[in-house]
XYZ file of C-alpha atoms in Angstrom:
546
model
C -82.060 -298.008 28.973
C -82.903 -300.091 32.039
C -80.229 -300.455 34.702
C -79.045 -304.030 35.266
C -79.119 -304.795 38.984
C -77.409 -307.504 40.955
C -79.165 -309.902 43.269
C -79.214 -307.292 46.030
C -80.923 -304.721 43.809
C -77.839 -302.551 43.356
C -76.088 -301.541 40.065
C -73.428 -303.904 38.793
C -69.885 -302.735 39.474
C -67.848 -305.199 37.398
C -66.530 -304.384 33.932
C -68.680 -305.753 31.098
C -66.955 -304.675 27.840
C -63.493 -305.726 28.976
C -60.622 -305.877 26.518
C -60.374 -309.682 26.665
C -63.926 -309.855 25.268
C -63.013 -307.654 22.276
C -63.523 -309.808 19.171
C -61.463 -307.363 17.055
C -58.240 -308.140 18.900
C -55.858 -311.048 18.589
C -54.198 -312.352 21.745
C -51.194 -314.530 22.366
C -52.075 -316.197 25.627
C -52.542 -313.420 28.208
C -50.291 -311.022 26.290
C -51.882 -307.895 24.845
C -50.412 -306.636 21.561
C -49.998 -303.024 20.534
C -52.681 -302.211 17.944
C -50.945 -299.112 16.503
C -51.522 -299.577 12.743
C -48.359 -297.727 11.732
C -46.321 -299.796 14.160
C -47.887 -303.040 12.905
C -47.423 -302.276 9.179
C -44.062 -300.472 9.255
C -42.412 -301.472 12.528
C -41.714 -305.125 11.721
C -38.712 -306.256 13.796
C -37.810 -302.706 14.844
C -41.038 -302.083 16.708
C -41.021 -298.775 18.598
C -37.527 -298.153 17.264
C -39.019 -296.636 14.093
C -40.491 -293.838 16.203
C -37.166 -293.199 17.901
C -35.593 -292.782 14.442
C -38.027 -289.957 13.681
C -36.003 -287.752 16.022
C -33.144 -287.880 13.525
C -35.131 -285.581 11.273
C -33.975 -282.074 12.146
C -37.434 -280.474 12.134
C -39.241 -283.354 13.848
C -36.581 -283.547 16.548
C -36.750 -279.803 17.123
C -40.531 -279.574 17.534
C -40.657 -282.673 19.745
C -38.016 -281.176 22.005
C -39.855 -277.850 21.927
C -43.048 -279.478 23.166
C -41.170 -281.085 26.060
C -39.421 -277.857 26.996
C -42.767 -276.051 27.051
C -43.544 -278.241 30.094
C -40.197 -278.681 31.847
C -39.245 -274.996 31.551
C -42.188 -274.029 33.787
C -41.623 -273.785 37.541
C -43.172 -276.603 39.544
C -44.477 -276.874 43.085
C -46.102 -279.513 45.295
C -49.480 -278.434 46.683
C -50.745 -280.082 49.909
C -54.061 -281.931 49.771
C -55.431 -279.702 52.571
C -54.298 -277.278 55.271
C -54.015 -280.089 57.822
C -50.585 -280.366 59.451
C -50.023 -283.905 58.189
C -50.915 -282.954 54.609
C -48.606 -279.922 54.710
C -45.833 -282.150 56.077
C -46.434 -284.625 53.228
C -46.075 -281.840 50.642
C -42.815 -280.667 52.215
C -41.467 -284.233 52.230
C -42.293 -284.758 48.559
C -40.753 -281.407 47.608
C -37.489 -282.328 49.308
C -37.496 -285.757 47.653
C -38.039 -284.353 44.158
C -35.398 -281.668 44.719
C -32.908 -284.463 45.386
C -33.627 -285.990 41.955
C -32.852 -284.632 38.511
C -36.557 -284.021 38.316
C -36.858 -282.131 35.041
C -34.691 -284.740 33.333
C -37.048 -287.418 34.620
C -40.041 -285.474 33.274
C -38.418 -285.231 29.826
C -37.905 -289.009 29.753
C -41.479 -289.685 30.787
C -42.706 -287.246 28.123
C -41.272 -289.605 25.501
C -44.721 -291.174 25.773
C -45.911 -288.374 23.504
C -43.981 -289.979 20.653
C -44.261 -293.680 21.475
C -47.546 -293.953 23.361
C -46.083 -294.968 26.720
C -42.863 -294.616 28.678
C -41.457 -296.548 31.627
C -39.128 -295.457 34.445
C -37.706 -297.530 37.294
C -37.455 -296.087 40.817
C -34.344 -296.885 42.869
C -35.224 -296.607 46.573
C -32.869 -295.925 49.477
C -33.064 -295.115 53.188
C -32.008 -291.516 53.749
C -32.365 -289.704 57.082
C -34.546 -292.527 58.326
C -36.957 -292.221 55.373
C -37.590 -294.329 52.282
C -36.838 -291.945 49.405
C -35.944 -292.332 45.722
C -32.237 -292.001 45.015
C -32.656 -292.195 41.226
C -35.418 -292.711 38.702
C -34.093 -294.202 35.456
C -35.940 -294.296 32.119
C -36.186 -297.701 30.465
C -36.674 -298.684 26.824
C -40.429 -299.310 26.376
C -39.687 -302.062 23.835
C -38.644 -304.246 26.784
C -42.155 -304.234 28.279
C -45.555 -305.660 27.441
C -48.993 -305.503 29.039
C -51.296 -308.366 29.901
C -55.048 -308.412 29.371
C -55.403 -307.092 32.928
C -53.152 -304.086 32.143
C -50.282 -305.530 34.178
C -46.805 -304.370 33.124
C -44.337 -307.217 32.493
C -40.662 -307.210 31.585
C -39.450 -309.213 28.560
C -36.289 -311.141 29.436
C -34.227 -313.953 27.941
C -35.954 -316.316 30.314
C -39.459 -315.047 29.467
C -39.329 -313.549 25.931
C -43.070 -313.996 25.240
C -45.069 -313.655 28.445
C -42.522 -311.520 30.318
C -41.698 -311.476 34.031
C -43.952 -310.060 36.727
C -42.716 -306.840 38.341
C -42.914 -305.669 41.978
C -45.299 -302.965 43.088
C -44.161 -299.353 43.631
C -41.146 -299.873 41.438
C -42.006 -298.856 37.846
C -43.692 -295.656 36.688
C -45.750 -295.889 33.479
C -46.819 -292.687 31.720
C -49.261 -292.981 28.801
C -50.285 -290.650 26.016
C -53.305 -290.924 23.717
C -55.136 -294.106 22.844
C -58.357 -295.501 24.230
C -59.005 -296.336 27.850
C -58.614 -300.048 27.109
C -55.229 -299.614 25.397
C -52.429 -299.586 27.999
C -49.889 -299.035 25.204
C -51.375 -295.626 24.418
C -51.118 -294.086 20.957
C -48.190 -291.739 20.388
C -47.641 -288.973 17.883
C -45.236 -291.263 16.033
C -48.203 -292.927 14.372
C -49.013 -289.597 12.656
C -45.447 -288.318 12.327
C -44.110 -291.359 10.503
C -45.630 -290.553 7.124
C -44.751 -286.856 6.746
C -41.193 -287.641 7.858
C -41.067 -290.580 5.429
C -42.336 -288.466 2.514
C -39.926 -285.686 3.419
C -36.993 -288.094 3.298
C -38.120 -289.424 -0.058
C -38.524 -285.875 -1.354
C -35.006 -284.962 -0.254
C -33.672 -288.089 -1.969
C -35.339 -287.094 -5.245
C -34.149 -283.512 -4.733
C -30.525 -284.654 -4.427
C -30.911 -286.841 -7.520
C -32.366 -283.865 -9.363
C -29.461 -281.654 -8.296
C -26.918 -284.266 -9.332
C -28.562 -284.794 -12.703
C -29.200 -281.194 -13.663
C -26.406 -279.552 -11.709
C -23.706 -280.596 -14.184
C -23.814 -281.878 -17.803
C -23.277 -285.514 -18.752
C -20.070 -286.290 -20.693
C -20.329 -288.323 -23.912
C -17.269 -289.876 -25.573
C -17.249 -290.910 -29.201
C -14.829 -293.338 -30.749
C -14.370 -294.496 -34.340
C -15.713 -297.864 -35.488
C -12.163 -299.130 -35.922
C -11.233 -298.441 -32.253
C -10.124 -301.535 -30.346
C -10.730 -302.392 -26.699
C -7.633 -300.569 -25.549
C -8.778 -297.331 -27.149
C -12.267 -297.744 -25.737
C -10.872 -298.175 -22.222
C -8.780 -295.051 -22.647
C -11.880 -293.092 -23.667
C -13.877 -294.462 -20.711
C -11.068 -293.530 -18.317
C -11.045 -290.021 -19.767
C -14.796 -289.707 -19.183
C -14.371 -290.863 -15.590
C -11.673 -288.272 -15.061
C -13.989 -285.430 -16.077
C -15.899 -285.736 -12.820
C -12.682 -285.378 -10.780
C -10.149 -283.368 -12.771
C -10.253 -279.951 -14.333
C -8.850 -281.254 -17.625
C -8.204 -284.564 -19.412
C -6.126 -285.712 -22.349
C -7.410 -288.082 -25.019
C -5.825 -289.665 -28.086
C -6.185 -287.942 -31.426
C -9.350 -288.926 -33.251
C -11.478 -289.333 -30.118
C -14.296 -286.856 -29.373
C -15.815 -285.890 -25.992
C -19.001 -283.837 -25.795
C -21.025 -282.512 -22.863
C -24.729 -283.291 -22.986
C -26.919 -280.672 -21.308
C -30.013 -282.348 -19.844
C -33.354 -280.730 -20.519
C -36.020 -280.751 -17.816
C -39.684 -279.979 -17.448
C -41.027 -278.706 -14.144
C -39.998 -276.120 -11.585
C -36.726 -276.350 -9.730
C -38.475 -275.514 -6.425
C -40.964 -278.404 -6.601
C -38.970 -280.521 -4.150
C -38.325 -277.587 -1.837
C -42.063 -276.913 -1.645
C -42.696 -280.581 -0.877
C -40.137 -280.582 1.945
C -41.472 -277.361 3.450
C -45.035 -278.656 3.260
C -44.028 -281.806 5.136
C -42.292 -279.658 7.775
C -45.571 -277.786 8.263
C -47.443 -281.066 8.707
C -44.864 -282.191 11.269
C -45.347 -278.933 13.200
C -49.123 -279.348 13.154
C -48.910 -282.905 14.466
C -46.588 -282.025 17.360
C -47.466 -278.430 18.250
C -50.971 -278.094 16.818
C -49.859 -275.038 14.806
C -47.019 -273.791 12.598
C -46.308 -270.100 13.181
C -44.511 -270.449 16.526
C -41.815 -272.412 14.660
C -41.948 -271.258 11.041
C -42.939 -267.682 10.174
C -45.485 -267.390 7.363
C -44.847 -264.740 4.675
C -48.550 -263.867 4.528
C -51.493 -263.962 6.867
C -52.748 -261.867 9.732
C -49.269 -261.157 11.050
C -48.569 -260.896 14.755
C -52.207 -261.442 15.741
C -52.320 -264.822 14.005
C -48.910 -265.743 15.413
C -50.199 -264.957 18.903
C -53.193 -267.254 18.369
C -50.898 -270.051 17.181
C -48.683 -269.596 20.232
C -51.740 -269.818 22.514
C -52.566 -273.193 20.941
C -49.050 -274.418 21.701
C -49.336 -273.277 25.316
C -52.684 -275.048 25.714
C -51.051 -278.297 24.596
C -48.165 -277.727 26.996
C -50.504 -277.155 29.928
C -52.464 -280.294 29.072
C -49.207 -282.294 28.882
C -48.173 -280.933 32.287
C -51.525 -281.854 33.830
C -51.379 -285.425 32.509
C -47.774 -285.877 33.632
C -48.682 -284.469 37.043
C -51.547 -286.951 37.388
C -49.196 -289.839 36.552
C -46.624 -288.761 39.147
C -49.342 -288.043 41.739
C -50.662 -291.610 41.413
C -47.226 -293.264 41.414
C -44.020 -291.703 42.725
C -45.580 -289.031 44.937
C -48.158 -291.412 46.415
C -45.452 -294.026 47.081
C -43.231 -291.520 48.931
C -46.135 -290.493 51.167
C -47.368 -294.042 51.852
C -43.869 -295.408 52.545
C -43.128 -292.738 55.159
C -46.413 -291.309 56.495
C -48.949 -294.071 55.973
C -51.906 -294.554 53.653
C -54.274 -292.205 55.497
C -52.409 -288.994 54.644
C -53.673 -286.810 51.798
C -51.557 -287.150 48.679
C -50.200 -283.761 47.491
C -50.470 -282.604 43.875
C -47.727 -281.614 41.463
C -48.460 -278.321 39.697
C -46.624 -276.250 37.114
C -47.177 -272.530 36.664
C -48.322 -271.480 33.195
C -49.387 -267.892 33.853
C -47.928 -265.592 31.201
C -46.524 -262.180 32.229
C -48.812 -259.327 31.250
C -47.938 -257.314 28.169
C -47.164 -253.989 29.856
C -46.860 -252.269 26.493
C -50.512 -253.044 25.739
C -51.493 -252.032 29.290
C -49.630 -248.706 28.946
C -51.400 -247.994 25.644
C -54.762 -248.665 27.293
C -53.870 -246.473 30.287
C -52.864 -243.640 27.969
C -56.204 -243.858 26.169
C -58.109 -243.766 29.462
C -55.991 -240.825 30.627
C -56.883 -238.895 27.481
C -60.543 -239.457 28.399
C -59.968 -237.434 31.581
C -59.013 -240.066 34.161
C -55.815 -240.192 36.204
C -54.307 -243.356 37.758
C -53.662 -243.536 41.486
C -50.243 -244.119 42.970
C -51.396 -247.522 44.258
C -52.400 -248.574 40.727
C -49.089 -247.423 39.237
C -47.105 -249.311 41.877
C -49.153 -252.507 41.526
C -49.068 -252.459 37.706
C -45.620 -251.164 36.801
C -43.721 -251.880 40.001
C -41.460 -249.613 42.097
C -39.079 -247.079 40.628
C -41.638 -244.551 39.365
C -42.355 -241.030 40.714
C -44.673 -238.320 39.431
C -43.095 -235.943 36.953
C -42.769 -232.337 38.158
C -45.043 -229.835 36.306
C -43.380 -228.157 33.355
C -42.445 -224.561 34.368
C -43.311 -221.521 32.260
C -40.209 -220.827 30.080
C -40.700 -217.060 30.505
C -40.871 -217.264 34.275
C -37.829 -219.567 34.247
C -35.847 -216.894 32.415
C -37.019 -214.190 34.821
C -36.402 -216.339 37.889
C -39.918 -215.639 39.141
C -42.747 -217.907 40.364
C -44.618 -220.220 37.946
C -47.231 -218.572 35.787
C -49.978 -220.554 37.515
C -49.607 -218.404 40.639
C -51.821 -215.299 40.975
C -50.218 -211.952 40.256
C -49.963 -209.699 43.312
C -51.651 -206.895 41.364
C -54.726 -208.926 40.450
C -58.074 -207.643 41.665
C -60.104 -210.241 43.583
C -62.988 -207.987 44.624
C -65.331 -208.888 41.752
C -66.774 -212.119 40.475
C -63.947 -212.427 37.979
C -60.256 -212.280 38.827
C -57.762 -211.518 36.066
C -54.122 -212.386 36.729
C -51.323 -210.581 35.014
C -50.644 -213.518 32.750
C -54.292 -214.139 31.768
C -54.275 -211.299 29.268
C -51.648 -213.027 27.166
C -51.497 -216.733 28.112
C -49.316 -217.606 25.146
C -46.529 -215.330 26.364
C -45.315 -214.581 22.821
C -43.150 -211.574 21.984
C -44.488 -208.803 19.775
C -42.736 -206.884 17.022
C -42.084 -204.065 19.467
C -39.802 -206.375 21.419
C -37.611 -207.163 18.412
C -33.971 -206.205 18.853
C -34.146 -206.030 22.653
C -32.096 -208.310 24.877
C -34.089 -211.376 25.858
C -34.147 -210.470 29.566
C -35.280 -206.879 28.928
C -37.916 -207.923 26.407
C -39.290 -210.477 28.873
C -39.592 -207.860 31.616
C -41.314 -205.428 29.270
C -43.715 -208.137 28.130
C -44.592 -208.935 31.738
C -45.299 -205.255 32.413
C -47.615 -205.124 29.382
C -49.578 -208.109 30.612
C -49.921 -206.584 34.092
C -51.211 -203.327 32.632
C -53.729 -205.143 30.457
C -54.890 -207.166 33.463
C -55.433 -203.908 35.365
C -57.684 -202.610 32.595
C -59.730 -205.805 32.583
C -60.205 -205.572 36.328
C -61.147 -201.877 36.073
C -63.801 -202.693 33.465
C -65.238 -205.387 35.741
C -65.367 -202.947 38.646
C -67.004 -200.292 36.487
C -69.672 -202.739 35.303
C -70.334 -203.909 38.865
C -70.863 -200.265 40.044
C -73.501 -199.351 37.437
C -76.208 -198.704 40.096
C -74.437 -195.627 41.501
C -73.664 -194.169 38.070
C -76.667 -195.192 35.944
C -79.315 -196.048 38.507
C -81.564 -193.063 37.735
C -81.468 -193.676 33.976
C -82.374 -197.353 34.499
C -85.330 -196.420 36.694
C -86.566 -193.915 34.067
C -86.242 -196.610 31.392
C -88.331 -199.088 33.420
C -91.003 -196.388 34.115
C -91.272 -195.502 30.429
C -91.697 -199.202 29.597
C -94.573 -199.572 32.096
C -96.381 -196.448 30.817
C -96.064 -197.237 27.109
C -99.035 -198.965 25.514
C -97.222 -200.319 22.472
C -93.711 -200.881 21.167
C -93.599 -197.931 18.689
C -94.356 -195.496 21.535
C -91.714 -197.164 23.777
C -89.174 -196.996 20.950
C -89.684 -193.183 20.623
C -89.282 -192.649 24.380
C -86.200 -194.942 24.374
C -84.544 -192.763 21.699
C -85.291 -189.664 23.802
C -83.663 -191.258 26.870
C -80.596 -192.272 24.846
C -80.109 -188.697 23.644
C -80.387 -187.312 27.171
C -77.254 -186.168 29.015
C -75.639 -188.877 31.271
C -75.239 -188.220 34.961
C -72.222 -186.308 36.227
C -71.075 -189.341 38.283
C -70.983 -191.579 35.218
C -69.119 -189.020 33.158
C -66.547 -188.468 35.877
C -65.983 -192.250 36.414
C -65.510 -192.976 32.732
C -63.248 -189.977 32.329
C -61.056 -191.074 35.230
C -60.855 -194.607 33.864
C -59.940 -193.390 30.404
C -57.280 -191.081 31.797
C -55.795 -193.865 33.921
C -55.746 -196.183 30.941
C -53.851 -193.659 28.864
C -51.295 -193.166 31.620
C -50.788 -196.892 32.163
C -50.583 -197.571 28.453
C -47.955 -194.921 27.899
C -45.929 -196.200 30.834
C -45.933 -192.760 32.474
C -47.962 -193.560 35.565
C -46.037 -193.623 38.855
C -46.475 -196.621 41.132
C -49.775 -195.930 42.907
C -49.809 -195.880 46.654
C -51.551 -198.921 48.022
C -51.260 -200.915 44.763
C -53.521 -201.251 41.772
C -56.579 -202.136 43.808
C -56.405 -198.876 45.740
C -55.929 -196.923 42.512
C -59.033 -198.480 40.923
C -61.102 -197.783 44.029
C -60.084 -194.112 43.990
C -60.876 -193.817 40.260
C -64.457 -194.977 40.761
C -64.989 -193.163 44.024
C -65.032 -196.400 46.051
């Protein structure tokens, strides 16, 4: 589409589709009427009062208040426009001014715009400490105000009931909710809330009628054809007394019966209707239902969490819109009155960050730890805060009983000369008691068990030493085996020579070493060996001629 230019070749800046050129609207002079359909069709002489009456419904009043509290319960702060000294000073001035007011109460009154479309508050200025500051900000009934075609707010008075009186600048705060850009009246939630609240009230009325009709039987009195007016009045009085008294008396010949009413339909029909309307009210105000009314079925806590996130998104949007209104009115006026128009206007912000679910974080950390990772002390302090120290390692119960060092320490009798070191506790890491220990005192059995493990560790170390010293004992046999392999032309011939070598007598050194080791093992196993001089290592070296 071609751009329409002015006579200087620049784009037009004036408004073209202004509200006064809207052929769908009806105007009374320069007065702009509220085009809320619900307000036009149902408001009549009450006007916005019909939306105020919606708060009398218990559920509607609760969710409306809940939506306000979702904003006002959050901490607020005033952020400077920049780091310049004058802008920081402006933010400090505004913070002090708002602290002097009942600020959250003011925010709740301005948030009435959510229900009615717009709200109005009047600022009462005073000189305090040489500065022009608000002493009070009072909410006013929006029914007392109208807007002109230019969006100007005017006050309806006895002297000007139609066109209203003009109002001074920097005096009245107007907060709007919903509606189009060309509708200064806004469009509140009352337009949607009216009908579910209305149907709920009608449903409760029918429910009470149902309970009255079917809760107790209807009394029927019968009189004879010859009964005169006096007798008929006595019978009618007796019927009236049934509803109040436990018993009545009637003349002889008169009959009173109780008629049980029959009904078709479920007794919970009206309850379902009322609950359904409550759900619609929650959806209109909060955008969801489960943060107010728990559902018996569904996805459980996950779905409830999603619903609560929707409610928080609405609350944050409400806070942002309210902050923009106050930034452009009250906060700007405080700055301009005291610091001039050239100073950056600070911004009102509310904090909506939710605390982290540490239970979910701990579950995740446990999973990562099971994968082989360990958190640092800095991470633990930053995530879970102070007050945590590392748990001491769990001691070996056996060593605790004996009063000795933890089982993770190396046994003094362990041999560290070879590639493999066997501690006294490695032979039996479980540390369980055998049948041989049954009936012994716990302390004595523990000592005996420790001695068994040390002896077994000695044998393991001796076997390692023996295997490592094969060259001295079996070197000649190995060389003969390699020579026979080189000389053999085929595997059958090598197999025959290998059998001959296996049947040959071992060397005297090998026989002596194995004999000494076997003898030492018998002695250690029987518990008859004296403590060797120089320790177990020296004993093993002497056995193998080292």
